[in-house]
Amino acid sequence: MNGIQSALEPAGVHADRIGTLWDVFLGVSAVVYVLVLLFLAVALFRRRARGRGNDGTDGTDGTDGTYGSKRPAYIAVSVATGITVVILFALLVSSIFTGRAIAYAPPAPVQVTVTGRQWWWQVDYDTKDVSKRITTANELYIPVGVPVQVHLRSTDVIHSFWVPNLHGKQDLIPGHDNAILLQATRPGVYRGQCAEFCGLQHAKMALWVTALAPADFAKWAAAQQEPSKIPSTPRQRQGQEIFTSVSCALCHNVQGTEASGKVGPDLTHFASRRSIAAGTLPNRRAELASWILDPQHSKPGAYMPPTRLGTQDLEPLLDYLESLQ
């Protein structure tokens, strides 16, 4: 399940602008910090030198016990204050310009709705033809170089959508839809995360964003628009019957079958996903079996109930799920 997750490695147009602003703030702050320490060291050295005196005295002017005129210190403080104001104003202006730049939203040919749930992400690709809409979970595929408008919604509590390599954070507030524009500059797999505490399993609410070349994205979309594959072996057919006869079909949908649940993630192309349970476990047979039998072991508090199956039923069910490419 390896993927990049770092705001310091921009791979998107907006993340690059945010990264540039970060570099400016870091550079200015570092210079100011060094200068403050330098002037502090000079001040301490000069005070120590004056305290010793050059003529064997205590270093005062012999009248009021002070070290002479206060005017140089007044000028120094005034100049430092002026420079500080200028620096802060410059940082403010650069921050405003960056905010305006990342707020600009050009027409986006790809429209996606991401719905935050406890604790997973539902991803719906919006198309004019309803029959060609794509629904998946915890994985977002986007074409490189193409603006993608992501509409953000929440059905329960406040979540926060954050893919640091591609953009900043954007909250998902129940009853108040938000949006964020993603535009990747290079192919790759980038890990996202809910960045707002949303309950017990907030830390295990990950999202994978895969940026593909436009031609590869078109192939992926075409494959996802197909219904689920018809079981090709007796064990897979047995597994499909088990899937539709137990509690799985009450919560999950698989296009082309009797399973039409809307509570949990759509499983039409489940086997093509890299992880299960919103990035909690890799999508492998052993982990899948564990997840089906006892979800609470891996993700305490998850709303998926345990499914009590014997080996004679579990193995065919796993065969069927692994066939859903």
Coordinates of C-alpha atoms in Angstrom, one line a residue:
M1 CA 0.0 0.0 0.0
N2 CA 3.0 2.3 -0.5
G3 CA 2.2 5.8 -1.6
I4 CA 3.6 9.3 -1.2
Q5 CA 2.2 11.5 1.5
S6 CA 4.1 14.7 2.0
A7 CA 3.3 18.3 1.6
L8 CA 7.0 18.9 0.9
E9 CA 6.9 16.9 -2.4
P10 CA 4.3 18.7 -4.5
A11 CA 2.8 16.8 -7.4
G12 CA -0.1 19.1 -8.2
V13 CA -0.5 22.6 -9.4
H14 CA -2.0 23.9 -6.2
A15 CA 0.3 21.9 -3.9
D16 CA 3.2 23.5 -5.8
R17 CA 1.9 27.0 -5.0
I18 CA 1.5 26.1 -1.4
G19 CA 5.0 24.6 -1.4
T20 CA 6.4 27.8 -2.8
L21 CA 4.7 29.8 0.0
W22 CA 6.1 27.4 2.5
D23 CA 9.6 27.9 1.1
V24 CA 9.2 31.7 1.3
F25 CA 8.0 31.6 4.9
L26 CA 10.7 29.1 5.9
G27 CA 13.5 31.1 4.3
V28 CA 12.4 34.5 5.7
S29 CA 11.9 33.0 9.2
A30 CA 15.3 31.3 9.1
V31 CA 17.1 34.5 8.1
V32 CA 15.3 36.5 10.8
Y33 CA 16.1 33.9 13.4
V34 CA 19.8 33.9 12.5
L35 CA 19.9 37.8 12.5
V36 CA 18.2 38.0 15.9
L37 CA 20.7 35.5 17.4
L38 CA 23.6 37.4 15.8
F39 CA 22.5 40.8 17.1
L40 CA 21.8 39.3 20.5
A41 CA 25.4 37.9 20.6
V42 CA 26.8 41.3 19.5
A43 CA 24.8 43.1 22.2
L44 CA 25.9 40.7 24.9
F45 CA 29.6 41.0 23.8
R46 CA 29.5 44.8 23.7
R47 CA 27.8 45.0 27.1
R48 CA 30.4 42.7 28.6
A49 CA 33.2 44.8 27.0
R50 CA 31.7 48.0 28.4
G51 CA 31.3 46.4 31.8
R52 CA 35.1 45.8 32.0
G53 CA 35.9 49.3 30.8
N54 CA 39.1 50.3 28.9
D55 CA 40.6 52.3 31.8
G56 CA 40.1 50.0 34.7
T57 CA 36.8 51.6 35.7
D58 CA 33.4 50.1 35.8
G59 CA 32.6 51.3 32.3
T60 CA 30.0 54.0 33.2
D61 CA 30.3 57.7 32.3
G62 CA 30.7 58.6 35.9
T63 CA 27.6 60.8 36.1
D64 CA 24.3 59.0 36.3
G65 CA 25.7 55.4 36.2
T66 CA 24.5 54.7 32.7
Y67 CA 26.4 53.7 29.6
G68 CA 25.9 57.0 27.8
S69 CA 23.2 58.2 25.4
K70 CA 20.1 56.1 24.8
R71 CA 19.6 57.5 21.3
P72 CA 21.5 54.8 19.4
A73 CA 19.4 52.1 21.2
Y74 CA 16.2 54.0 20.4
I75 CA 17.2 54.2 16.7
A76 CA 18.1 50.6 16.6
V77 CA 14.7 49.5 18.1
S78 CA 12.8 51.8 15.7
V79 CA 14.6 50.4 12.7
A80 CA 14.1 46.8 13.8
T81 CA 10.4 47.5 14.4
G82 CA 10.1 49.0 10.9
I83 CA 11.8 46.1 9.3
T84 CA 9.6 43.6 11.2
V85 CA 6.4 45.4 10.0
V86 CA 7.7 45.3 6.4
I87 CA 8.5 41.6 6.6
L88 CA 5.2 40.7 8.1
F89 CA 3.3 42.8 5.5
A90 CA 5.3 41.1 2.7
L91 CA 4.4 37.6 4.1
L92 CA 0.8 38.7 4.4
V93 CA 0.7 39.8 0.7
S94 CA 2.3 36.6 -0.5
S95 CA -0.1 34.5 1.5
I96 CA -3.1 36.5 0.0
F97 CA -1.8 36.0 -3.5
T98 CA -1.3 32.3 -3.0
G99 CA -4.8 32.0 -1.5
R100 CA -6.3 33.7 -4.5
A101 CA -4.3 31.5 -6.9
I102 CA -5.4 28.2 -5.3
A103 CA -9.0 29.4 -5.0
Y104 CA -9.2 29.9 -8.8
A105 CA -11.2 27.1 -10.3
P106 CA -11.1 26.7 -14.1
P107 CA -13.6 24.6 -15.9
A108 CA -13.0 20.9 -14.9
P109 CA -13.9 18.2 -17.4
V110 CA -13.9 15.6 -14.6
Q111 CA -16.5 15.9 -11.9
V112 CA -16.3 13.7 -8.8
T113 CA -18.3 13.7 -5.6
V114 CA -16.5 12.4 -2.5
T115 CA -18.7 11.7 0.5
G116 CA -17.1 11.3 3.9
R117 CA -18.5 8.6 6.2
Q118 CA -17.4 7.0 9.5
W119 CA -14.8 5.8 8.6
W120 CA -14.4 5.6 4.8
W121 CA -14.8 7.6 1.6
Q122 CA -17.4 7.0 -1.1
V123 CA -16.3 8.2 -4.5
D124 CA -18.8 8.9 -7.3
Y125 CA -17.8 10.0 -10.8
D126 CA -20.6 12.3 -12.2
T127 CA -21.5 11.8 -15.8
K128 CA -24.5 13.0 -17.9
D129 CA -25.3 9.4 -18.7
V130 CA -26.4 7.9 -15.5
S131 CA -25.7 4.4 -16.7
K132 CA -22.0 5.2 -17.1
R133 CA -21.4 6.6 -13.6
I134 CA -18.7 5.1 -11.5
T135 CA -18.9 4.4 -7.8
T136 CA -16.0 3.2 -5.8
A137 CA -14.6 3.6 -2.3
N138 CA -11.4 4.9 -0.7
E139 CA -9.7 5.3 -4.1
L140 CA -9.7 8.3 -6.4
Y141 CA -8.3 8.1 -10.0
I142 CA -7.5 11.3 -11.8
P143 CA -5.9 12.1 -15.2
V144 CA -2.5 13.9 -15.1
G145 CA -2.7 17.5 -16.3
V146 CA -6.5 17.7 -16.2
P147 CA -8.4 19.7 -13.6
V148 CA -10.7 17.5 -11.5
Q149 CA -13.4 19.2 -9.5
V150 CA -14.0 17.2 -6.3
H151 CA -17.3 18.0 -4.6
L152 CA -17.1 17.2 -0.9
R153 CA -20.0 16.1 1.3
S154 CA -20.5 14.5 4.7
T155 CA -23.4 12.3 5.9
D156 CA -22.5 12.2 9.6
V157 CA -19.9 14.4 11.2
I158 CA -17.2 16.9 10.1
H159 CA -14.4 15.3 8.1
S160 CA -11.5 16.9 6.3
F161 CA -10.2 15.9 2.9
W162 CA -6.4 16.2 2.6
V163 CA -4.1 14.9 -0.1
P164 CA -0.9 16.9 0.8
N165 CA 0.9 16.1 -2.4
L166 CA -1.9 17.6 -4.5
H167 CA -3.6 20.3 -2.4
G168 CA -4.3 21.7 1.0
K169 CA -7.1 20.7 3.4
Q170 CA -10.8 21.2 2.8
D171 CA -13.5 20.4 5.4
L172 CA -16.6 18.3 4.7
I173 CA -19.4 19.7 6.8
P174 CA -22.9 18.1 7.1
G175 CA -25.4 20.1 5.2
H176 CA -22.8 22.4 3.6
D177 CA -21.1 21.1 0.4
N178 CA -17.6 22.2 -0.3
A179 CA -15.3 21.7 -3.3
I180 CA -11.6 21.4 -4.1
L181 CA -9.8 21.3 -7.4
L182 CA -7.1 18.7 -8.0
Q183 CA -4.7 18.8 -10.9
A184 CA -1.8 16.4 -10.8
T185 CA 1.4 17.3 -12.6
R186 CA 2.9 13.8 -12.8
P187 CA 1.7 10.2 -12.5
G188 CA 1.9 8.5 -9.1
V189 CA 0.0 7.2 -6.1
Y190 CA -0.6 9.7 -3.4
R191 CA -2.0 9.0 0.0
G192 CA -4.7 11.2 1.5
Q193 CA -6.2 11.3 5.0
C194 CA -9.1 12.6 7.0
A195 CA -7.5 15.6 8.7
E196 CA -10.3 16.4 11.2
F197 CA -11.0 14.2 14.2
C198 CA -14.2 12.4 13.3
G199 CA -14.5 9.6 15.8
L200 CA -12.9 6.5 17.1
Q201 CA -11.4 5.4 13.8
H202 CA -10.4 8.8 12.5
A203 CA -6.7 7.7 12.1
K204 CA -7.8 4.7 9.9
M205 CA -9.7 6.8 7.3
A206 CA -7.2 6.9 4.4
L207 CA -7.7 7.7 0.7
W208 CA -5.5 6.7 -2.2
V209 CA -5.3 9.1 -5.2
T210 CA -3.8 7.6 -8.3
A211 CA -2.8 10.0 -11.1
L212 CA -2.7 8.3 -14.5
A213 CA -1.8 9.5 -18.0
P214 CA -5.1 10.6 -19.7
A215 CA -5.1 7.5 -22.0
D216 CA -4.7 5.1 -19.0
F217 CA -7.3 7.0 -17.1
A218 CA -9.8 6.5 -19.9
K219 CA -9.1 2.8 -19.9
W220 CA -9.6 2.6 -16.1
A221 CA -12.9 4.5 -16.4
A222 CA -14.1 2.2 -19.2
A223 CA -13.3 -0.9 -17.1
Q224 CA -15.1 0.6 -14.0
Q225 CA -18.2 1.3 -16.0
E226 CA -18.6 -2.4 -16.8
P227 CA -20.9 -4.5 -14.6
S228 CA -19.3 -7.1 -12.3
K229 CA -17.8 -10.1 -14.0
I230 CA -19.9 -13.2 -14.1
P231 CA -18.4 -16.0 -11.9
S232 CA -16.5 -18.4 -14.1
T233 CA -15.9 -21.3 -11.8
P234 CA -18.2 -23.4 -9.6
R235 CA -16.5 -22.1 -6.4
Q236 CA -17.0 -18.5 -7.6
R237 CA -20.7 -19.2 -8.3
Q238 CA -21.1 -20.7 -4.9
G239 CA -19.4 -17.7 -3.4
Q240 CA -21.8 -15.3 -5.2
E241 CA -24.7 -17.3 -3.8
I242 CA -23.2 -17.0 -0.3
F243 CA -22.6 -13.3 -0.8
T244 CA -26.2 -12.6 -1.7
S245 CA -27.7 -14.9 0.9
V246 CA -25.9 -13.5 4.0
S247 CA -25.7 -10.0 5.5
C248 CA -23.2 -8.8 2.8
A249 CA -25.9 -8.1 0.3
L250 CA -27.8 -5.9 2.8
C251 CA -25.0 -3.4 3.0
H252 CA -23.0 -3.7 -0.2
N253 CA -23.9 -3.2 -3.9
V254 CA -22.5 -5.3 -6.8
Q255 CA -23.8 -4.3 -10.1
G256 CA -25.5 -7.1 -12.1
T257 CA -26.4 -9.1 -9.0
E258 CA -29.2 -9.1 -6.4
A259 CA -26.9 -7.3 -3.9
S260 CA -28.0 -3.6 -3.8
G261 CA -27.1 -2.4 -0.4
K262 CA -26.2 1.3 0.0
V263 CA -24.8 1.3 3.6
G264 CA -21.3 0.1 2.9
P265 CA -18.9 0.6 0.0
D266 CA -19.8 -0.5 -3.6
L267 CA -18.0 -3.8 -4.3
T268 CA -18.6 -4.1 -8.1
H269 CA -14.9 -3.9 -8.8
F270 CA -13.6 -4.7 -5.3
A271 CA -10.6 -6.9 -6.4
S272 CA -9.1 -3.9 -8.3
R273 CA -8.6 -1.9 -5.1
R274 CA -5.3 -1.8 -3.3
S275 CA -6.7 -1.8 0.3
I276 CA -9.7 -2.6 2.4
A277 CA -11.3 -0.8 5.3
A278 CA -10.1 2.7 4.1
G279 CA -6.5 1.8 4.0
T280 CA -6.5 -0.2 7.2
L281 CA -5.4 -3.5 5.5
P282 CA -3.9 -4.5 2.2
N283 CA -6.4 -6.1 -0.2
R284 CA -5.0 -9.7 0.2
R285 CA -6.8 -13.0 0.8
A286 CA -5.7 -13.5 4.4
E287 CA -6.5 -9.9 5.4
L288 CA -9.8 -10.1 3.6
A289 CA -10.8 -13.2 5.5
S290 CA -9.9 -11.6 8.8
W291 CA -11.9 -8.5 7.9
I292 CA -15.0 -10.5 7.0
L293 CA -14.9 -12.7 10.1
D294 CA -14.0 -10.0 12.7
P295 CA -13.8 -6.4 11.5
Q296 CA -13.6 -5.1 15.0
H297 CA -10.2 -6.8 15.5
S298 CA -8.6 -4.5 12.9
K299 CA -10.9 -1.5 13.2
P300 CA -12.7 -1.3 16.5
G301 CA -15.9 0.7 16.3
A302 CA -16.4 0.1 12.5
Y303 CA -20.0 -0.3 11.6
M304 CA -19.4 -3.5 9.6
P305 CA -20.7 -6.5 11.7
P306 CA -18.8 -9.8 11.9
T307 CA -19.9 -12.5 9.5
R308 CA -19.9 -16.0 11.0
L309 CA -18.9 -18.4 8.3
G310 CA -17.2 -21.8 8.3
T311 CA -14.3 -22.6 6.0
Q312 CA -16.6 -24.4 3.6
D313 CA -18.4 -21.1 3.0
L314 CA -15.6 -18.6 3.6
E315 CA -13.3 -19.9 0.9
P316 CA -15.8 -19.8 -2.0
L317 CA -16.8 -16.3 -0.8
L318 CA -13.2 -15.2 -1.0
D319 CA -12.9 -16.7 -4.5
Y320 CA -15.9 -14.7 -5.6
L321 CA -14.7 -11.4 -4.1
E322 CA -11.2 -11.8 -5.6
S323 CA -12.9 -12.2 -9.1
L324 CA -14.5 -8.8 -8.9
Q325 CA -11.9 -7.0 -11.1

